[in-house]
Amino acid sequence: MSLFMDITVLLDVPYPHLAVDLLNPSQEHERSTHKLKRLVQSPNSYFMDVKCPGCFNITTVFSHAQTVVLCGSCATVLCQPTGGRARLTEGCSFRRKVD
């Protein structure tokens, strides 16, 4: 008998069941876990189309941009870097790009 079997026999407890299904985690759980500890590794970053509030020109911006992104036609600031994700300027609308 293995050590595990000895403990369950001594405690008179049937096999303990896990409270969480490890093969089928919920979307909320996958979203909250670290990007390298997910069942299938995936990045937190993405590209997005940002519409300028002044000239309505669309610019592609990385979600974790580390530099200030300006509009190509009117030079309006579209987003500013923070410690992680870039902060969009107020009034800018965005759409997440699909792969």
MMTF fields as JSON, N, C-alpha, C and O atoms, coordinates in Angstrom:
{
  "mmtfVersion": "1.0.0",
  "mmtfProducer": "UNKNOWN",
  "numBonds": 395,
  "numAtoms": 396,
  "numGroups": 99,
  "numChains": 1,
  "numModels": 1,
  "chainsPerModel": [1],
  "groupsPerChain": [99],
  "chainIdList": ["A"],
  "bondAtomList": [4, 2, 8, 6, 12, 10, 16, 14, 20, 18, 24, 22, 28, 26, 32, 30, 36, 34, 40, 38, 44, 42, 48, 46, 52, 50, 56, 54, 60, 58, 64, 62, 68, 66, 72, 70, 76, 74, 80, 78, 84, 82, 88, 86, 92, 90, 96, 94, 100, 98, 104, 102, 108, 106, 112, 110, 116, 114, 120, 118, 124, 122, 128, 126, 132, 130, 136, 134, 140, 138, 144, 142, 148, 146, 152, 150, 156, 154, 160, 158, 164, 162, 168, 166, 172, 170, 176, 174, 180, 178, 184, 182, 188, 186, 192, 190, 196, 194, 200, 198, 204, 202, 208, 206, 212, 210, 216, 214, 220, 218, 224, 222, 228, 226, 232, 230, 236, 234, 240, 238, 244, 242, 248, 246, 252, 250, 256, 254, 260, 258, 264, 262, 268, 266, 272, 270, 276, 274, 280, 278, 284, 282, 288, 286, 292, 290, 296, 294, 300, 298, 304, 302, 308, 306, 312, 310, 316, 314, 320, 318, 324, 322, 328, 326, 332, 330, 336, 334, 340, 338, 344, 342, 348, 346, 352, 350, 356, 354, 360, 358, 364, 362, 368, 366, 372, 370, 376, 374, 380, 378, 384, 382, 388, 386, 392, 390],
  "bondOrderList": [1, 1, 1, 1, 1, 1, 1, 1, 1, 1, 1, 1, 1, 1, 1, 1, 1, 1, 1, 1, 1, 1, 1, 1, 1, 1, 1, 1, 1, 1, 1, 1, 1, 1, 1, 1, 1, 1, 1, 1, 1, 1, 1, 1, 1, 1, 1, 1, 1, 1, 1, 1, 1, 1, 1, 1, 1, 1, 1, 1, 1, 1, 1, 1, 1, 1, 1, 1, 1, 1, 1, 1, 1, 1, 1, 1, 1, 1, 1, 1, 1, 1, 1, 1, 1, 1, 1, 1, 1, 1, 1, 1, 1, 1, 1, 1, 1, 1],
  "groupList": [{"groupName": "MET", "atomNameList": ["N", "CA", "C", "O"], "elementList": ["N", "C", "C", "O"], "formalChargeList": [0, 0, 0, 0], "bondAtomList": [1, 0, 2, 1, 3, 2], "bondOrderList": [1, 1, 2], "singleLetterCode": "M", "chemCompType": "L-PEPTIDE LINKING"}, {"groupName": "SER", "atomNameList": ["N", "CA", "C", "O"], "elementList": ["N", "C", "C", "O"], "formalChargeList": [0, 0, 0, 0], "bondAtomList": [1, 0, 2, 1, 3, 2], "bondOrderList": [1, 1, 2], "singleLetterCode": "S", "chemCompType": "L-PEPTIDE LINKING"}, {"groupName": "LEU", "atomNameList": ["N", "CA", "C", "O"], "elementList": ["N", "C", "C", "O"], "formalChargeList": [0, 0, 0, 0], "bondAtomList": [1, 0, 2, 1, 3, 2], "bondOrderList": [1, 1, 2], "singleLetterCode": "L", "chemCompType": "L-PEPTIDE LINKING"}, {"groupName": "PHE", "atomNameList": ["N", "CA", "C", "O"], "elementList": ["N", "C", "C", "O"], "formalChargeList": [0, 0, 0, 0], "bondAtomList": [1, 0, 2, 1, 3, 2], "bondOrderList": [1, 1, 2], "singleLetterCode": "F", "chemCompType": "L-PEPTIDE LINKING"}, {"groupName": "ASP", "atomNameList": ["N", "CA", "C", "O"], "elementList": ["N", "C", "C", "O"], "formalChargeList": [0, 0, 0, 0], "bondAtomList": [1, 0, 2, 1, 3, 2], "bondOrderList": [1, 1, 2], "singleLetterCode": "D", "chemCompType": "L-PEPTIDE LINKING"}, {"groupName": "ILE", "atomNameList": ["N", "CA", "C", "O"], "elementList": ["N", "C", "C", "O"], "formalChargeList": [0, 0, 0, 0], "bondAtomList": [1, 0, 2, 1, 3, 2], "bondOrderList": [1, 1, 2], "singleLetterCode": "I", "chemCompType": "L-PEPTIDE LINKING"}, {"groupName": "THR", "atomNameList": ["N", "CA", "C", "O"], "elementList": ["N", "C", "C", "O"], "formalChargeList": [0, 0, 0, 0], "bondAtomList": [1, 0, 2, 1, 3, 2], "bondOrderList": [1, 1, 2], "singleLetterCode": "T", "chemCompType": "L-PEPTIDE LINKING"}, {"groupName": "VAL", "atomNameList": ["N", "CA", "C", "O"], "elementList": ["N", "C", "C", "O"], "formalChargeList": [0, 0, 0, 0], "bondAtomList": [1, 0, 2, 1, 3, 2], "bondOrderList": [1, 1, 2], "singleLetterCode": "V", "chemCompType": "L-PEPTIDE LINKING"}, {"groupName": "PRO", "atomNameList": ["N", "CA", "C", "O"], "elementList": ["N", "C", "C", "O"], "formalChargeList": [0, 0, 0, 0], "bondAtomList": [1, 0, 2, 1, 3, 2], "bondOrderList": [1, 1, 2], "singleLetterCode": "P", "chemCompType": "L-PEPTIDE LINKING"}, {"groupName": "TYR", "atomNameList": ["N", "CA", "C", "O"], "elementList": ["N", "C", "C", "O"], "formalChargeList": [0, 0, 0, 0], "bondAtomList": [1, 0, 2, 1, 3, 2], "bondOrderList": [1, 1, 2], "singleLetterCode": "Y", "chemCompType": "L-PEPTIDE LINKING"}, {"groupName": "HIS", "atomNameList": ["N", "CA", "C", "O"], "elementList": ["N", "C", "C", "O"], "formalChargeList": [0, 0, 0, 0], "bondAtomList": [1, 0, 2, 1, 3, 2], "bondOrderList": [1, 1, 2], "singleLetterCode": "H", "chemCompType": "L-PEPTIDE LINKING"}, {"groupName": "ALA", "atomNameList": ["N", "CA", "C", "O"], "elementList": ["N", "C", "C", "O"], "formalChargeList": [0, 0, 0, 0], "bondAtomList": [1, 0, 2, 1, 3, 2], "bondOrderList": [1, 1, 2], "singleLetterCode": "A", "chemCompType": "L-PEPTIDE LINKING"}, {"groupName": "ASN", "atomNameList": ["N", "CA", "C", "O"], "elementList": ["N", "C", "C", "O"], "formalChargeList": [0, 0, 0, 0], "bondAtomList": [1, 0, 2, 1, 3, 2], "bondOrderList": [1, 1, 2], "singleLetterCode": "N", "chemCompType": "L-PEPTIDE LINKING"}, {"groupName": "GLN", "atomNameList": ["N", "CA", "C", "O"], "elementList": ["N", "C", "C", "O"], "formalChargeList": [0, 0, 0, 0], "bondAtomList": [1, 0, 2, 1, 3, 2], "bondOrderList": [1, 1, 2], "singleLetterCode": "Q", "chemCompType": "L-PEPTIDE LINKING"}, {"groupName": "GLU", "atomNameList": ["N", "CA", "C", "O"], "elementList": ["N", "C", "C", "O"], "formalChargeList": [0, 0, 0, 0], "bondAtomList": [1, 0, 2, 1, 3, 2], "bondOrderList": [1, 1, 2], "singleLetterCode": "E", "chemCompType": "L-PEPTIDE LINKING"}, {"groupName": "ARG", "atomNameList": ["N", "CA", "C", "O"], "elementList": ["N", "C", "C", "O"], "formalChargeList": [0, 0, 0, 0], "bondAtomList": [1, 0, 2, 1, 3, 2], "bondOrderList": [1, 1, 2], "singleLetterCode": "R", "chemCompType": "L-PEPTIDE LINKING"}, {"groupName": "LYS", "atomNameList": ["N", "CA", "C", "O"], "elementList": ["N", "C", "C", "O"], "formalChargeList": [0, 0, 0, 0], "bondAtomList": [1, 0, 2, 1, 3, 2], "bondOrderList": [1, 1, 2], "singleLetterCode": "K", "chemCompType": "L-PEPTIDE LINKING"}, {"groupName": "CYS", "atomNameList": ["N", "CA", "C", "O"], "elementList": ["N", "C", "C", "O"], "formalChargeList": [0, 0, 0, 0], "bondAtomList": [1, 0, 2, 1, 3, 2], "bondOrderList": [1, 1, 2], "singleLetterCode": "C", "chemCompType": "L-PEPTIDE LINKING"}, {"groupName": "GLY", "atomNameList": ["N", "CA", "C", "O"], "elementList": ["N", "C", "C", "O"], "formalChargeList": [0, 0, 0, 0], "bondAtomList": [1, 0, 2, 1, 3, 2], "bondOrderList": [1, 1, 2], "singleLetterCode": "G", "chemCompType": "PEPTIDE LINKING"}],
  "groupTypeList": [0, 1, 2, 3, 0, 4, 5, 6, 7, 2, 2, 4, 7, 8, 9, 8, 10, 2, 11, 7, 4, 2, 2, 12, 8, 1, 13, 14, 10, 14, 15, 1, 6, 10, 16, 2, 16, 15, 2, 7, 13, 1, 8, 12, 1, 9, 3, 0, 4, 7, 16, 17, 8, 18, 17, 3, 12, 5, 6, 6, 7, 3, 1, 10, 11, 13, 6, 7, 7, 2, 17, 18, 1, 17, 11, 6, 7, 2, 17, 13, 8, 6, 18, 18, 15, 11, 15, 2, 6, 14, 18, 17, 1, 3, 15, 15, 16, 7, 4],
  "groupIdList": [1, 2, 3, 4, 5, 6, 7, 8, 9, 10, 11, 12, 13, 14, 15, 16, 17, 18, 19, 20, 21, 22, 23, 24, 25, 26, 27, 28, 29, 30, 31, 32, 33, 34, 35, 36, 37, 38, 39, 40, 41, 42, 43, 44, 45, 46, 47, 48, 49, 50, 51, 52, 53, 54, 55, 56, 57, 58, 59, 60, 61, 62, 63, 64, 65, 66, 67, 68, 69, 70, 71, 72, 73, 74, 75, 76, 77, 78, 79, 80, 81, 82, 83, 84, 85, 86, 87, 88, 89, 90, 91, 92, 93, 94, 95, 96, 97, 98, 99],
  "secStructList": [7, 7, 2, 2, 2, 2, 2, 2, 2, 2, 2, 6, 7, 7, 7, 7, 7, 7, 1, 1, 7, 1, 1, 1, 7, 7, 2, 2, 2, 2, 2, 2, 1, 7, 6, 6, 1, 1, 1, 1, 7, 7, 7, 1, 7, 7, 3, 3, 3, 3, 3, 7, 6, 6, 6, 7, 7, 3, 3, 3, 3, 3, 6, 6, 7, 7, 1, 7, 3, 3, 7, 6, 6, 6, 7, 7, 3, 3, 3, 3, 7, 7, 1, 1, 1, 7, 3, 3, 7, 6, 6, 7, 3, 3, 3, 3, 7, 7, 7],
  "xCoordList": [0.838, 0.0, 0.875, 1.95, 0.402, 1.161, 0.902, 0.016, 1.688, 1.538, 0.176, -0.452, -0.276, -1.58, -2.694, -3.609, -2.615, -3.637, -3.605, -4.654, -2.405, -2.283, -2.949, -3.631, -2.752, -3.334, -4.847, -5.534, -5.384, -6.844, -7.473, -8.581, -6.77, -7.294, -7.274, -8.224, -6.193, -6.097, -7.136, -7.709, -7.372, -8.336, -9.762, -10.711, -9.916, -11.225, -11.992, -13.178, -11.271, -11.843, -11.74, -10.685, -12.793, -12.661, -11.722, -11.289, -11.42, -10.52, -11.026, -12.187, -10.171, -10.614, -10.769, -9.979, -11.769, -12.012, -11.583, -11.705, -11.084, -10.69, -11.927, -12.939, -11.841, -12.963, -12.995, -14.004, -11.875, -11.765, -11.407, -10.588, -12.014, -11.672, -10.428, -10.493, -9.305, -8.041, -7.947, -7.198, -8.688, -8.626, -9.563, -9.351, -10.589, -11.56, -11.763, -12.822, -10.767, -10.928, -11.918, -12.1, -12.545, -13.501, -12.764, -11.569, -13.478, -12.866, -12.407, -11.368, -13.151, -12.759, -11.45, -10.58, -11.319, -10.095, -8.907, -7.821, -9.09, -8.004, -7.578, -6.39, -8.537, -8.235, -7.444, -6.606, -7.718, -7.072, -5.711, -4.941, -5.399, -4.113, -3.003, -3.267, -1.769, -0.603, -0.514, -0.907, -0.003, 0.017, 0.823, 0.556, 1.797, 2.597, 2.04, 2.481, 1.085, 0.529, -0.852, -1.522, -1.288, -2.564, -2.42, -1.309, -3.555, -3.537, -2.843, -2.012, -3.182, -2.479, -1.969, -2.756, -0.656, -0.063, -0.549, -0.585, -0.922, -1.357, -1.014, -1.066, -0.663, -0.254, -1.443, -2.588, -1.15, -2.173, -2.319, -3.296, -1.37, -1.353, -2.115, -2.387, -2.451, -3.189, -2.993, -2.513, -3.364, -3.36, -4.786, -5.745, -4.917, -6.25, -6.241, -5.218, -7.388, -7.59, -8.151, -9.19, -7.466, -7.889, -8.329, -7.607, -9.522, -10.056, -9.781, -10.122, -9.162, -8.846, -10.146, -10.986, -10.326, -11.564, -11.659, -12.756, -10.524, -10.541, -10.809, -11.707, -10.024, -10.128, -10.714, -10.87, -11.039, -11.625, -10.734, -11.221, -9.428, -8.464, -8.207, -8.146, -8.056, -7.846, -6.368, -5.738, -5.816, -4.414, -4.339, -5.089, -3.44, -3.23, -2.236, -1.148, -2.624, -1.817, -1.676, -2.622, -0.495, -0.253, -0.796, -0.632, -1.434, -2.078, -1.086, -1.44, 0.142, 1.161, 2.235, 3.424, 1.821, 2.768, 3.61, 3.1, 4.897, 5.812, 6.205, 7.028, 5.63, 5.879, 4.539, 3.507, 4.564, 3.35, 2.998, 3.861, 1.74, 1.288, 0.497, -0.443, 0.893, 0.24, -0.558, -0.248, -1.59, -2.363, -1.476, -0.725, -1.56, -0.713, -1.06, -0.183, -2.313, -2.705, -2.78, -2.373, -3.288, -3.453, -2.531, -2.583, -1.701, -0.716, -1.347, -0.723, -2.566, -3.209, -2.68, -2.455, -2.482, -2.014, -3.153, -4.229, -2.911, -3.931, -3.81, -4.821, -2.579, -2.405, -1.053, -0.103, -0.995, 0.234, 0.618, -0.257, 1.914, 2.337, 2.167, 2.309, 1.865, 1.865, 2.827, 3.647, 2.754, 3.645, 3.373, 4.288, 2.133, 1.769, 1.093, 1.755, -0.22, -0.968, -0.928, -0.751, -1.096, -1.135, -2.516, -3.527, -2.552, -3.807, -4.289, -3.569, -5.501, -6.065, -6.472, -6.901, -6.328, -6.755, -8.28, -8.946, -8.822, -10.268, -10.885, -10.411, -11.934, -12.608, -12.219, -12.911, -11.126, -10.696, -11.508, -11.676, -12.005, -12.682, -11.742, -10.894, -11.896, -10.995, -11.768, -12.879, -11.14, -11.685, -10.528, -9.497, -10.689, -9.641, -9.536, -10.547, -8.316, -8.119, -8.289, -7.876, -8.894, -9.097, -7.958, -7.52, -7.477, -6.35, -6.618, -5.759],
  "yCoordList": [-1.189, 0.0, 1.242, 1.269, 2.241, 3.485, 4.321, 4.026, 5.35, 6.245, 6.926, 7.105, 7.304, 7.961, 7.029, 7.449, 5.769, 4.81, 4.608, 4.488, 4.568, 4.396, 5.541, 5.318, 6.763, 7.93, 7.908, 8.178, 7.585, 7.568, 6.452, 6.606, 5.324, 4.23, 4.623, 4.351, 5.261, 5.679, 6.732, 6.712, 7.646, 8.708, 8.271, 8.984, 7.089, 6.56, 7.539, 7.798, 8.078, 9.042, 8.45, 7.923, 8.516, 8.057, 8.992, 10.017, 8.639, 9.471, 10.909, 11.153, 11.84, 13.243, 13.706, 13.332, 14.502, 15.027, 16.483, 17.219, 16.881, 18.275, 19.146, 18.72, 20.34, 21.277, 21.968, 22.57, 21.883, 22.582, 21.58, 20.688, 21.724, 20.892, 21.478, 22.563, 20.784, 21.315, 21.27, 22.048, 20.379, 20.283, 21.252, 21.58, 21.712, 22.625, 23.838, 23.975, 24.729, 25.903, 26.899, 26.948, 27.676, 28.675, 29.839, 30.032, 30.604, 31.75, 32.798, 33.426, 32.999, 33.974, 33.554, 34.387, 32.265, 31.769, 31.895, 32.288, 31.573, 31.68, 33.133, 33.42, 34.043, 35.457, 36.021, 36.906, 35.502, 36.057, 35.432, 35.987, 34.299, 33.661, 34.317, 35.013, 34.091, 34.647, 34.077, 32.934, 34.864, 34.465, 33.196, 32.49, 32.889, 31.681, 30.481, 29.354, 30.698, 29.61, 29.18, 28.407, 29.666, 29.246, 27.855, 27.38, 27.209, 25.882, 25.936, 25.082, 26.933, 27.223, 28.644, 29.575, 28.819, 30.137, 31.11, 30.77, 32.314, 33.35, 34.71, 34.886, 35.676, 36.98, 37.808, 37.551, 38.803, 39.734, 40.921, 41.663, 41.113, 42.288, 42.021, 40.873, 43.099, 43.005, 44.294, 45.288, 44.277, 45.475, 45.999, 45.232, 47.308, 47.898, 49.051, 49.707, 49.29, 50.441, 51.566, 51.407, 52.704, 53.859, 54.955, 55.303, 55.497, 56.562, 57.908, 58.13, 58.804, 60.142, 60.934, 60.928, 61.612, 62.368, 63.622, 64.135, 64.122, 65.347, 65.11, 65.722, 64.214, 64.021, 62.664, 62.378, 61.828, 60.497, 59.573, 58.651, 59.821, 58.952, 57.746, 57.895, 56.559, 55.346, 54.984, 54.922, 54.741, 54.383, 53.072, 52.871, 52.179, 50.923, 51.156, 51.689, 50.749, 50.995, 49.682, 48.897, 49.444, 48.288, 48.603, 49.721, 47.637, 47.884, 48.245, 48.969, 47.76, 48.042, 48.955, 48.754, 49.959, 50.873, 51.592, 52.003, 51.74, 52.359, 53.764, 54.395, 54.263, 55.634, 56.318, 55.659, 57.631, 58.398, 58.179, 58.302, 57.857, 57.631, 58.848, 59.273, 59.412, 60.593, 60.222, 59.242, 61.008, 60.833, 61.222, 62.193, 60.476, 60.733, 61.999, 62.597, 62.43, 63.598, 64.883, 65.939, 64.823, 66.064, 66.147, 67.141, 65.154, 65.131, 65.253, 65.789, 64.765, 64.712, 63.491, 62.442, 63.618, 62.497, 61.49, 61.831, 60.239, 59.199, 58.384, 58.031, 58.082, 57.34, 57.653, 58.021, 57.496, 57.754, 56.491, 55.773, 56.207, 54.994, 55.128, 56.214, 54.021, 53.933, 52.804, 52.429, 52.266, 51.179, 49.902, 49.105, 49.685, 48.467, 48.817, 49.045, 48.86, 49.198, 50.693, 51.499, 51.044, 52.45, 53.017, 52.328, 54.259, 54.917, 55.728, 56.596, 55.448, 56.194, 57.587, 57.795, 58.538, 59.902, 59.937, 59.193, 60.787, 60.886, 61.319, 62.259, 60.635, 60.938, 60.004, 59.951, 59.267, 58.311, 57.028, 56.499, 56.54, 55.249, 54.21, 54.532, 52.959, 51.917, 50.638, 50.434, 49.783, 48.469, 47.486, 47.723, 46.405, 45.391, 44.673, 44.253, 44.534, 43.866, 42.37, 41.803, 41.734, 40.294, 39.666, 40.208, 38.506, 37.838, 37.527, 36.967],
  "zCoordList": [0.0, 0.0, 0.0, 0.6, -0.669, -0.732, 0.515, 1.318, 0.647, 1.796, 1.781, 2.825, 0.581, 0.458, 0.92, 1.629, 0.519, 0.932, 2.444, 3.076, 3.026, 4.472, 5.224, 6.225, 4.744, 5.418, 5.321, 6.306, 4.134, 3.985, 4.805, 5.318, 4.932, 5.756, 7.226, 7.96, 7.651, 9.048, 9.402, 10.491, 8.477, 8.752, 8.472, 8.8, 7.862, 7.505, 6.608, 6.811, 5.602, 4.664, 3.268, 2.913, 2.464, 1.08, 0.31, 0.837, -0.907, -1.71, -1.755, -2.081, -1.434, -1.477, -2.925, -3.792, -3.173, -4.516, -4.568, -3.589, -5.716, -5.892, -6.03, -6.586, -5.533, -5.623, -6.977, -7.346, -7.734, -9.01, -10.095, -9.876, -11.256, -12.403, -13.061, -13.639, -12.985, -13.494, -15.013, -15.602, -15.657, -17.118, -17.818, -18.986, -17.131, -17.734, -16.841, -16.228, -16.75, -15.882, -16.481, -17.698, -15.635, -16.108, -16.763, -16.539, -17.564, -18.241, -17.242, -17.447, -16.176, -15.163, -14.497, -14.24, -14.222, -13.589, -14.538, -14.11, -15.809, -16.789, -16.973, -17.124, -16.962, -17.157, -15.981, -16.153, -14.788, -13.601, -13.31, -12.526, -13.919, -13.652, -14.464, -15.444, -14.05, -14.729, -16.139, -16.373, -17.074, -18.48, -18.733, -19.706, -17.887, -18.066, -17.308, -17.537, -16.415, -15.619, -16.09, -15.406, -17.246, -17.807, -18.406, -18.643, -18.649, -19.246, -20.603, -20.913, -21.407, -22.656, -22.524, -22.352, -22.602, -22.399, -23.467, -24.65, -23.053, -23.986, -23.395, -22.178, -24.244, -23.73, -23.255, -23.628, -22.428, -21.956, -22.894, -22.799, -23.796, -24.662, -25.959, -26.312, -26.655, -27.907, -28.688, -28.144, -29.961, -30.786, -30.864, -30.78, -31.025, -31.111, -32.101, -32.3, -32.718, -33.592, -32.743, -32.102, -32.735, -31.945, -32.9, -33.834, -32.658, -33.504, -32.857, -31.695, -33.613, -33.127, -32.955, -33.854, -31.82, -31.611, -32.474, -32.694, -32.968, -33.761, -35.235, -35.813, -35.852, -37.303, -37.68, -38.867, -36.708, -36.915, -37.731, -38.385, -37.694, -38.354, -37.447, -36.227, -38.029, -37.242, -37.251, -38.307, -36.048, -35.874, -35.101, -34.146, -35.509, -34.792, -33.664, -33.881, -32.447, -31.254, -30.491, -30.42, -29.92, -29.059, -27.67, -27.182, -27.034, -25.741, -24.647, -23.716, -24.736, -23.734, -24.319, -24.072, -25.095, -25.742, -24.693, -23.65, -24.977, -24.024, -24.434, -23.77, -25.519, -25.959, -26.191, -26.318, -26.244, -26.533, -27.999, -28.868, -28.278, -29.647, -30.09, -29.418, -31.246, -31.798, -33.031, -33.708, -33.326, -34.545, -35.726, -35.644, -36.812, -37.97, -38.716, -39.339, -38.674, -39.46, -38.64, -39.126, -37.411, -36.647, -35.428, -34.704, -35.181, -34.094, -32.705, -31.79, -32.543, -31.234, -30.48, -31.084, -29.177, -28.363, -28.217, -27.727, -28.647, -28.558, -27.277, -26.669, -26.86, -25.614, -25.005, -25.696, -23.685, -22.941, -22.188, -21.704, -22.08, -21.374, -19.862, -19.3, -19.228, -17.766, -17.422, -18.26, -16.242, -15.866, -16.631, -16.835, -17.062, -17.791, -19.095, -20.108, -19.07, -20.273, -20.534, -19.621, -21.811, -22.187, -21.843, -21.984, -21.397, -21.04, -22.237, -22.73, -22.707, -23.828, -23.382, -22.248, -24.297, -24.026, -23.977, -24.697, -23.141, -23.001, -24.326, -24.963, -24.73, -25.981, -27.112, -28.129, -26.958, -27.985, -27.847, -26.748, -28.969, -28.953, -29.547, -30.38, -29.113, -29.596, -29.867, -29.377, -30.667, -30.991, -30.969, -31.599, -30.262, -30.18, -31.523, -32.086, -32.035, -33.319, -33.146, -32.135, -34.133, -34.134, -34.921, -35.936, -34.443, -35.11, -36.541, -37.222]
}
